[in-house]
XYZ file of N, CA and C in Angstrom:
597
model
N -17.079 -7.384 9.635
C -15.828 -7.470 10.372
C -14.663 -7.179 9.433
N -13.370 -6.378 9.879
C -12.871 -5.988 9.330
C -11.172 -6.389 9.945
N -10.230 -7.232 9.228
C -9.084 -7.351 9.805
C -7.690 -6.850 8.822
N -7.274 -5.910 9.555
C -5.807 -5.273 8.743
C -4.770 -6.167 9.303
N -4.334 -6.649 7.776
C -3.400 -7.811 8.558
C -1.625 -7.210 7.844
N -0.928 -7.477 8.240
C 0.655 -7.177 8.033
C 1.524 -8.346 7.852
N 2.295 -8.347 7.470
C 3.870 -9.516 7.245
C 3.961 -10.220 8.472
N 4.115 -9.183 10.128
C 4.704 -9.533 10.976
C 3.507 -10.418 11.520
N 2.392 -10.233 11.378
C 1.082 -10.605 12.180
C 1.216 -12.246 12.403
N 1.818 -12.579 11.304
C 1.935 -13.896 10.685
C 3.263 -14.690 10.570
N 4.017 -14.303 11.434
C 5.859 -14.130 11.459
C 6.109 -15.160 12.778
N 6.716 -16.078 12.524
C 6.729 -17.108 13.295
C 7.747 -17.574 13.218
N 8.624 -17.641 15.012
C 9.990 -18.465 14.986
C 10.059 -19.937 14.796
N 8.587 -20.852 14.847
C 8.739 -21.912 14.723
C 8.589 -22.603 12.897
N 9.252 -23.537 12.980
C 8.710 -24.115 11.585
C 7.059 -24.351 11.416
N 6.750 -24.167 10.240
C 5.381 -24.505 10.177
C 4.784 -23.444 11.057
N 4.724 -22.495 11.871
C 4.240 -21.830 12.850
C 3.253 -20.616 11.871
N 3.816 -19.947 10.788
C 3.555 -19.077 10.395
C 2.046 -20.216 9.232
N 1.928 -21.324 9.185
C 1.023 -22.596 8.549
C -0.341 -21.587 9.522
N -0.057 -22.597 10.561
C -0.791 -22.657 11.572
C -1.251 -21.004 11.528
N -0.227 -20.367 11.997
C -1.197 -18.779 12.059
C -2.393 -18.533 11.051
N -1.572 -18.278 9.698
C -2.953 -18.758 9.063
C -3.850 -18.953 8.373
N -3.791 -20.495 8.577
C -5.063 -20.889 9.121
C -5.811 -20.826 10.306
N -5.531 -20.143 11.596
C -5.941 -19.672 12.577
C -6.729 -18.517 11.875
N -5.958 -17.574 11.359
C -6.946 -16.448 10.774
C -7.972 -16.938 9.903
N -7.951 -17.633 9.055
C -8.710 -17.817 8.495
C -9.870 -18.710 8.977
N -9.693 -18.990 9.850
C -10.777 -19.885 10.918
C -11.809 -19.039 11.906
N -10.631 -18.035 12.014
C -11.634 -16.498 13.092
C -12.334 -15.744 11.984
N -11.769 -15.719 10.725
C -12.495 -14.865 9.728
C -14.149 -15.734 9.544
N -13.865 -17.430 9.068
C -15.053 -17.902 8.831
C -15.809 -17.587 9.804
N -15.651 -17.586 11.561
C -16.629 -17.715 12.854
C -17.238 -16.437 12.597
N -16.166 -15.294 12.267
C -16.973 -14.018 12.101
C -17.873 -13.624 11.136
N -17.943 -14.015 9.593
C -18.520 -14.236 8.781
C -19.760 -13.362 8.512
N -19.965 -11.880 7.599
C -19.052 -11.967 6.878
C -17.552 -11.126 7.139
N -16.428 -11.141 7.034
C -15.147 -10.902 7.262
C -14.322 -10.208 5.901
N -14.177 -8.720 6.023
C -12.915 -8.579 5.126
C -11.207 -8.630 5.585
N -10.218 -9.619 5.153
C -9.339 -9.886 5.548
C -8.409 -8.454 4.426
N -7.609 -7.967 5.161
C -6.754 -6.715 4.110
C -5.361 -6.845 4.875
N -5.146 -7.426 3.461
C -3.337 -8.008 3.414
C -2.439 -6.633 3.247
N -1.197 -6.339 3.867
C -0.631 -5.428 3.468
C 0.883 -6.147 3.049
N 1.279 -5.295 1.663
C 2.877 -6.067 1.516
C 2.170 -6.912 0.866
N 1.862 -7.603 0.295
C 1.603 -8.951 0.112
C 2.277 -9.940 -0.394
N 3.409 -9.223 -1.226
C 4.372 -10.097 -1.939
C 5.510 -10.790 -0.583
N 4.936 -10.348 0.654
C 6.137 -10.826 1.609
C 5.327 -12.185 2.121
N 4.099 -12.349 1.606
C 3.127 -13.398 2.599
C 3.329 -14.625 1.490
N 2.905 -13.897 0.000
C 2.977 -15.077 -0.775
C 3.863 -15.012 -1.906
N 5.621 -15.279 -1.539
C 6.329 -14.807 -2.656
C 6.110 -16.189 -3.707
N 6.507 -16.047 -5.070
C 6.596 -16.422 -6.326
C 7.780 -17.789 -6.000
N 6.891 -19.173 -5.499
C 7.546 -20.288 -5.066
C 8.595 -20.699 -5.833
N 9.154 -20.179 -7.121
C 9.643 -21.504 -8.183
C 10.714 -20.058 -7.958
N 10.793 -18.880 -7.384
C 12.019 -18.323 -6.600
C 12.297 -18.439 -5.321
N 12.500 -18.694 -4.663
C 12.223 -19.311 -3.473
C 12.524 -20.798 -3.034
N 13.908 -21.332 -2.206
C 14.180 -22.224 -1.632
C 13.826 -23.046 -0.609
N 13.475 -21.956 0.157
C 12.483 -22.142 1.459
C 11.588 -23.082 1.641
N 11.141 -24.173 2.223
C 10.684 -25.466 2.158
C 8.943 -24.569 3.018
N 9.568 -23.977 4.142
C 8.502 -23.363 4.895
C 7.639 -22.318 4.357
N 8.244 -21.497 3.725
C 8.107 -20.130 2.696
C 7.267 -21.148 1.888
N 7.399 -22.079 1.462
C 6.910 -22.662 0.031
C 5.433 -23.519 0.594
N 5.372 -23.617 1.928
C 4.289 -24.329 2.812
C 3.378 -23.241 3.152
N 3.544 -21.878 3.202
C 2.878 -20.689 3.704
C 2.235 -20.356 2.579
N 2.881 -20.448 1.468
C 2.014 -19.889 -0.185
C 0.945 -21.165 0.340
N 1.495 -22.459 -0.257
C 0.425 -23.610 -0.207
C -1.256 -23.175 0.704
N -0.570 -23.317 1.783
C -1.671 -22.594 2.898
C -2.418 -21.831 2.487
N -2.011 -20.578 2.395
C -2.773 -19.162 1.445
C -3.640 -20.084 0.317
N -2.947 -20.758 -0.632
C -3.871 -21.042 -1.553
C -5.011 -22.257 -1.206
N -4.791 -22.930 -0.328
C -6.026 -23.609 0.091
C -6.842 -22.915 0.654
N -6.316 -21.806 1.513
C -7.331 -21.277 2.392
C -8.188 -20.117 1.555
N -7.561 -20.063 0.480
C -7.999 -18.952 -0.616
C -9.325 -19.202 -1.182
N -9.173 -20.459 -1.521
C -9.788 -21.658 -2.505
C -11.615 -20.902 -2.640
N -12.049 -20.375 -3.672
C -13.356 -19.860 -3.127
C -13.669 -19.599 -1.857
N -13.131 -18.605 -0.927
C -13.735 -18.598 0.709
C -14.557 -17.481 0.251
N -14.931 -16.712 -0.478
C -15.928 -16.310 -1.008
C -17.345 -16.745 -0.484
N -17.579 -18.328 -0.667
C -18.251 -18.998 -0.488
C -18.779 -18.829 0.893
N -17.900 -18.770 1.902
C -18.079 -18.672 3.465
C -17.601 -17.320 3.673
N -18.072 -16.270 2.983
C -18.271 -15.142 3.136
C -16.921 -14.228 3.688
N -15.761 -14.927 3.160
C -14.423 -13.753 3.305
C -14.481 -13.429 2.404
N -13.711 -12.453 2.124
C -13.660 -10.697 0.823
C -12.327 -10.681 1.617
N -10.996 -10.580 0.451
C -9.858 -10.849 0.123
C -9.326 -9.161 -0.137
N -8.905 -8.204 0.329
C -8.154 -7.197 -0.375
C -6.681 -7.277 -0.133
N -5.660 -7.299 -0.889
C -4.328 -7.294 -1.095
C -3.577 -6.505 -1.776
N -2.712 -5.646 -0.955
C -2.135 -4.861 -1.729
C -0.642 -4.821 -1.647
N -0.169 -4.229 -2.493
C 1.516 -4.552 -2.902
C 2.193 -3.648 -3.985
N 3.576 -3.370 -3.404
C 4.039 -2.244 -4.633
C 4.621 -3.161 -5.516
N 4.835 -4.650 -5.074
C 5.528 -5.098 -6.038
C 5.079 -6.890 -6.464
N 3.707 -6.565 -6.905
C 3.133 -7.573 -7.479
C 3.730 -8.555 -8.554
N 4.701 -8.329 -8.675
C 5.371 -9.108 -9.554
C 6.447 -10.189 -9.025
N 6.681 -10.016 -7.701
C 6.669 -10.996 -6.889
C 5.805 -11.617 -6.179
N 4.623 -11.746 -6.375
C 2.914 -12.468 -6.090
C 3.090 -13.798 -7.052
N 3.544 -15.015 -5.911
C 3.290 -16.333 -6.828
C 1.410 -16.268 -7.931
N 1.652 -16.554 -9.043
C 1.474 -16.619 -10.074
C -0.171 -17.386 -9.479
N -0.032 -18.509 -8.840
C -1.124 -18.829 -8.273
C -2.379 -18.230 -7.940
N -1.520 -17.428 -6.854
C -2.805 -16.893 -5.976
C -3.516 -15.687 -6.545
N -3.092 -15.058 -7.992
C -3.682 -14.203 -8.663
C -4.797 -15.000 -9.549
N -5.183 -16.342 -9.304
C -6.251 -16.592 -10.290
C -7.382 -16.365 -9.826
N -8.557 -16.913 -11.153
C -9.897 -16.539 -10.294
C -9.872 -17.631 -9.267
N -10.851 -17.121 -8.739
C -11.465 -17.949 -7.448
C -10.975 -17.531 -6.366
N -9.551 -16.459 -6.467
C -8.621 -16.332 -5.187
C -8.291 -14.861 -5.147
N -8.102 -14.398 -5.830
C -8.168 -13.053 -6.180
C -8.850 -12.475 -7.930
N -9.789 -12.165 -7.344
C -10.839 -12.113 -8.961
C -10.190 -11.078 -9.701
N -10.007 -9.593 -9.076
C -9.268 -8.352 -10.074
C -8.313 -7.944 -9.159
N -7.620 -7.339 -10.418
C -6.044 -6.767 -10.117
C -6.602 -5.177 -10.266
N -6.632 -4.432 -9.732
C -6.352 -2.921 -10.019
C -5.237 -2.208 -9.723
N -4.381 -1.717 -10.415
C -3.611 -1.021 -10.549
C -3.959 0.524 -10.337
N -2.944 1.035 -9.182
C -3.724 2.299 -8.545
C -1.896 3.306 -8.763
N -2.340 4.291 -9.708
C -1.038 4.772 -10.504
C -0.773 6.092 -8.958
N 0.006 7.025 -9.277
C 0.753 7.683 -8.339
C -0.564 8.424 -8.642
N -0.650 9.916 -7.200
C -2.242 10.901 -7.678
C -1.441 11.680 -8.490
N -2.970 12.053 -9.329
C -2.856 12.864 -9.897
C -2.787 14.579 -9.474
N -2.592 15.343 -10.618
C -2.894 16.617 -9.890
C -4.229 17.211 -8.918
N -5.275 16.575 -9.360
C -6.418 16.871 -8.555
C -6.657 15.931 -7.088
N -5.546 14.987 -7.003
C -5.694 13.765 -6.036
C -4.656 14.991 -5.384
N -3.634 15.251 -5.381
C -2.274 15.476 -4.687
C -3.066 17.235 -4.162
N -3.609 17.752 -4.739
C -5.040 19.137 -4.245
C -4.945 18.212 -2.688
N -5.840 17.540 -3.172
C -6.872 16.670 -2.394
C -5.771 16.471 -0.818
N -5.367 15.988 -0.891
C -3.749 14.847 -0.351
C -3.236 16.194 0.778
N -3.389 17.176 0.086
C -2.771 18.478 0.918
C -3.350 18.970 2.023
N -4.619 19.121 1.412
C -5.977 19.335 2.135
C -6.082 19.292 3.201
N -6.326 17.876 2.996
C -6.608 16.734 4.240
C -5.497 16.796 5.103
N -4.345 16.963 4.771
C -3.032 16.951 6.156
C -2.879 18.398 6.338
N -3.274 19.126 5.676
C -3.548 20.979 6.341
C -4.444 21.076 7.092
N -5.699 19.999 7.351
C -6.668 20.213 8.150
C -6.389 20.412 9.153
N -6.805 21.672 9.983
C -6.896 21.684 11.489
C -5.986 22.600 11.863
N -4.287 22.635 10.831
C -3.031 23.164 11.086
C -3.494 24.570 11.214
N -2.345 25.471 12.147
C -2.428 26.525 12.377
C -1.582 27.136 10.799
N -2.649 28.389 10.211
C -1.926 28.660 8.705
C -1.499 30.051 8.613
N -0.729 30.785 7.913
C -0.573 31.718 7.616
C -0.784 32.278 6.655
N -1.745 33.353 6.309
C -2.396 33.047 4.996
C -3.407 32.731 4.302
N -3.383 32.317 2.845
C -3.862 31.435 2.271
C -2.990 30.448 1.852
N -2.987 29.136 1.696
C -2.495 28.183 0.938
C -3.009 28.163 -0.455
N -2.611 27.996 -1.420
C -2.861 27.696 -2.694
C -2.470 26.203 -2.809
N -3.344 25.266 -2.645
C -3.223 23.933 -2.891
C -3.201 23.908 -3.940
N -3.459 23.941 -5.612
C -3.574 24.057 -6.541
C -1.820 24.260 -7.207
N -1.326 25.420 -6.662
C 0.147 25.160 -6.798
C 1.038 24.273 -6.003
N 0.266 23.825 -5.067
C 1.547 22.821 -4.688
C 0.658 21.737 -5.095
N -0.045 21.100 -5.486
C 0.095 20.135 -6.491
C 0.636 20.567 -8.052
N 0.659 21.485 -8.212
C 1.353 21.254 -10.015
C 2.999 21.175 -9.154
N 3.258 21.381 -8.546
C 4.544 21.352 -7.963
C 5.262 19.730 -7.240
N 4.494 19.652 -7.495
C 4.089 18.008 -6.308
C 4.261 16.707 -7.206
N 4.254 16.752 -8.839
C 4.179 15.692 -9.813
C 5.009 14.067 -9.675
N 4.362 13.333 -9.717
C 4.936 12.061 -9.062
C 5.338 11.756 -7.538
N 4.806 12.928 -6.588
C 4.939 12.626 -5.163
C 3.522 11.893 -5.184
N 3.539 10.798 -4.218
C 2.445 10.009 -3.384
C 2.430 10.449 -2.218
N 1.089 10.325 -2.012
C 0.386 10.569 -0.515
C 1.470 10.620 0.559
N 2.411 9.925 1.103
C 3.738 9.947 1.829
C 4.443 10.456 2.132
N 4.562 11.066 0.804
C 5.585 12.579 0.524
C 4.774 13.610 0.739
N 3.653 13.223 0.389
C 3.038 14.644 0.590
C 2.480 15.300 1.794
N 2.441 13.755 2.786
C 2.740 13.856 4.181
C 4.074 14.232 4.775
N 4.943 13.785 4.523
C 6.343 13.994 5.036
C 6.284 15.798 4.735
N 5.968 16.244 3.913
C 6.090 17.592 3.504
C 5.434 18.840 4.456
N 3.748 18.134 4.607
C 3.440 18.920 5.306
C 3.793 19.018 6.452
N 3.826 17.412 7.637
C 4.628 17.606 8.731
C 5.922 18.537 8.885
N 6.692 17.729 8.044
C 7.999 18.760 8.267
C 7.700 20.239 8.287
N 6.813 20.829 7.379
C 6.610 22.212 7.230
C 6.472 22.760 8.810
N 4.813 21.730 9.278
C 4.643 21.880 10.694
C 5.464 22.466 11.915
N 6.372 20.749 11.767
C 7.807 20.981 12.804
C 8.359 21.977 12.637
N 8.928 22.602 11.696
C 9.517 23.719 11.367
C 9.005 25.193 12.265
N 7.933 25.408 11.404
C 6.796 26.328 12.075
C 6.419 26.417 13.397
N 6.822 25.116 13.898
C 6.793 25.091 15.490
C 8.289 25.442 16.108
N 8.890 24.705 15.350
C 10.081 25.535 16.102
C 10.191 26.813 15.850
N 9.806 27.105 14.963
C 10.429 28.950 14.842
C 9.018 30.114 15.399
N 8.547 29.223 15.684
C 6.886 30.011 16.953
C 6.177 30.643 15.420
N 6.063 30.528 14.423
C 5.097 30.937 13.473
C 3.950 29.850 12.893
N 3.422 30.311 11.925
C 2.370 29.611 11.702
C 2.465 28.772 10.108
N 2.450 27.780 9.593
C 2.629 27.055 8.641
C 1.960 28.146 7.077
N 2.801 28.388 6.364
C 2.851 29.324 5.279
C 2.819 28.939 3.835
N 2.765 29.498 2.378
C 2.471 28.931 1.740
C 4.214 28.608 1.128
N 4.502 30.067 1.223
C 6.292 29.720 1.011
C 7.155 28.632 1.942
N 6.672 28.513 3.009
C 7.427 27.023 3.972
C 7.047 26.023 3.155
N 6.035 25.724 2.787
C 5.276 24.507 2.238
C 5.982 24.549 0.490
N 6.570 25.033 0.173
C 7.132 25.527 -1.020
C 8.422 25.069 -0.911
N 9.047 25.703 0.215
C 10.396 25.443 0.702
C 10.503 24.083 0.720
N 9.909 23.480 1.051
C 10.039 22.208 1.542
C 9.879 21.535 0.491
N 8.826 21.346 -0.504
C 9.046 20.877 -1.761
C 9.883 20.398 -2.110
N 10.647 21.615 -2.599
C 11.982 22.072 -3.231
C 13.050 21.472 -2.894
N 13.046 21.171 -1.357
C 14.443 20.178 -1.100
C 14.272 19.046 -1.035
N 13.260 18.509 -1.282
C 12.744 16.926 -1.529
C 12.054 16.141 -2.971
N 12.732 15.119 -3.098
C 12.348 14.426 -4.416
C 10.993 13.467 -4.230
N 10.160 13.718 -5.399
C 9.627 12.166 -4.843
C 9.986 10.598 -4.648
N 9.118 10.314 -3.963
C 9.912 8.764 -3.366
C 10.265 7.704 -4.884
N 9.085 7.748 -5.732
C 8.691 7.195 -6.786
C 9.911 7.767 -7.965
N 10.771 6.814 -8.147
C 11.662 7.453 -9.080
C 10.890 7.270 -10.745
N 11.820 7.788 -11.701
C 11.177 7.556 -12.765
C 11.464 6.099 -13.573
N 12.548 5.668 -12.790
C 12.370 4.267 -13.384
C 11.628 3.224 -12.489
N 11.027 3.642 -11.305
C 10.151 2.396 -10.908
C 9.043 2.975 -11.460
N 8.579 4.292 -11.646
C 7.334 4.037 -12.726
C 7.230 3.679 -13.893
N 8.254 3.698 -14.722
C 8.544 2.793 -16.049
C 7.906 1.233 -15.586
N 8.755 0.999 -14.207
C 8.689 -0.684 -14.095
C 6.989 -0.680 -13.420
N 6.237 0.065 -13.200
C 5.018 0.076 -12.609
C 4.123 0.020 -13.954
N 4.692 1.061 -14.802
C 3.847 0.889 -16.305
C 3.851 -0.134 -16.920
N 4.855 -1.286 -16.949
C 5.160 -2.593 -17.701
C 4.313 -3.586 -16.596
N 4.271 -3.431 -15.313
C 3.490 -4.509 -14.563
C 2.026 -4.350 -14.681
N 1.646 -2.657 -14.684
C 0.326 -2.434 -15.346
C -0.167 -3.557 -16.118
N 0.552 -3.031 -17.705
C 0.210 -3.733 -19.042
C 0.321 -4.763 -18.876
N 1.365 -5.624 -17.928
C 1.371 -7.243 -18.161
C 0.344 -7.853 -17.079
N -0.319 -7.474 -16.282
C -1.338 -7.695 -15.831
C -2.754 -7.541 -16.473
N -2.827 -6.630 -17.074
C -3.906 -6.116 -17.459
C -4.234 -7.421 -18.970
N -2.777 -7.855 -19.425
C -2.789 -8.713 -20.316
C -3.506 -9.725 -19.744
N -2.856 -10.357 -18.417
C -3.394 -12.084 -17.741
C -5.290 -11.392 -17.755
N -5.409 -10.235 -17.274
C -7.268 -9.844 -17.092
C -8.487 -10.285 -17.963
């Protein structure tokens, strides 16, 4: 069993409400058993308590970490992901609750090939594409961008009744930055290493 869970899933106007949720999930995860629970955002579920005023906010980490507590044991498998793990109370990164940290860097040139590929599939083309140059062209774009790119190319191509080209896909590049500036990968390289330190 497999549950994609989000911020909002768990977003509750009452006090204590977002407690209760869950542990509701985590009660349907044990019945289902075995269960992978996959957190998205995660730094919004369990921010870093000793920042944080929030009496309720500070009752929702608690929660998480009881319900964390080896569930291993009763057969949940934990994946969590986050761009900004460095707001992840300090807690819930130990063993027993989250065993490894992997750090998953921007693609590379043979990933961002790859990345193109897969969202050219199917598209009506003109041509050949040279995926190969629009990844050396592509450096520090993520999967996102490299979606936003090809769509737009798409839309384009649809409006003007032609067929998606290697120069549109070029064009488009060109007027877009990647999302990933170069100083949040500086700050991605320092959370790397200081994680990799606690490992």
């Amino acid at each position: 069993n497999y549950v994609f869970v989000k911020s909002s899933d768990l977003a509750s106007i009452y006090v204590h409400g977002s407690q209760e949720k869950i542990g509701a999930l985590f009660d349907e995860a044990r019945k289902s058993a075995p269960t992978i629970l996959n957190f998205d955002e995660f730094e919004a579920l369990v921010p870093n308590r000793s920042k944080i005023n929030n009496t309720s906010e500070s009752g929702e980490v608690n929660e998480f970490l009881s319900q964390m507590n080896n569930c291993g044991k009763d057969r949940i498998f934990i994946i969590a992901s986050s761009n900004r793990p460095d707001l992840i109370d300090p807690a819930i990164l130990r063993k027993g609750r989250i065993d490894k940290v992997i750090f998953i860097p921007v693609p590379d040139k043979e990933a961002r090939q790859g990345i193109f590929e897969i969202h050219m599939k199917g598209r009506p083309v003109s041509g050949n594409i040279n995926y190969v140059r629009l990844a050396e062209m592509t450096e520090n774009f993520v999967a996102s961008d490299i979606a936003y790119i090809v769509n737009d190319a798409a839309t384009r191509a649809f409006e003007d009744d032609v067929e998606i080209s290697q120069s549109l896909l070029e064009e488009v590049i060109k007027e877009n930055n990647p999302s990933v500036s170069p100083n949040d990968l500086k700050s991605y390289e320092a959370m790397r290493k200081k994680m990799e330190a606690l490992a």
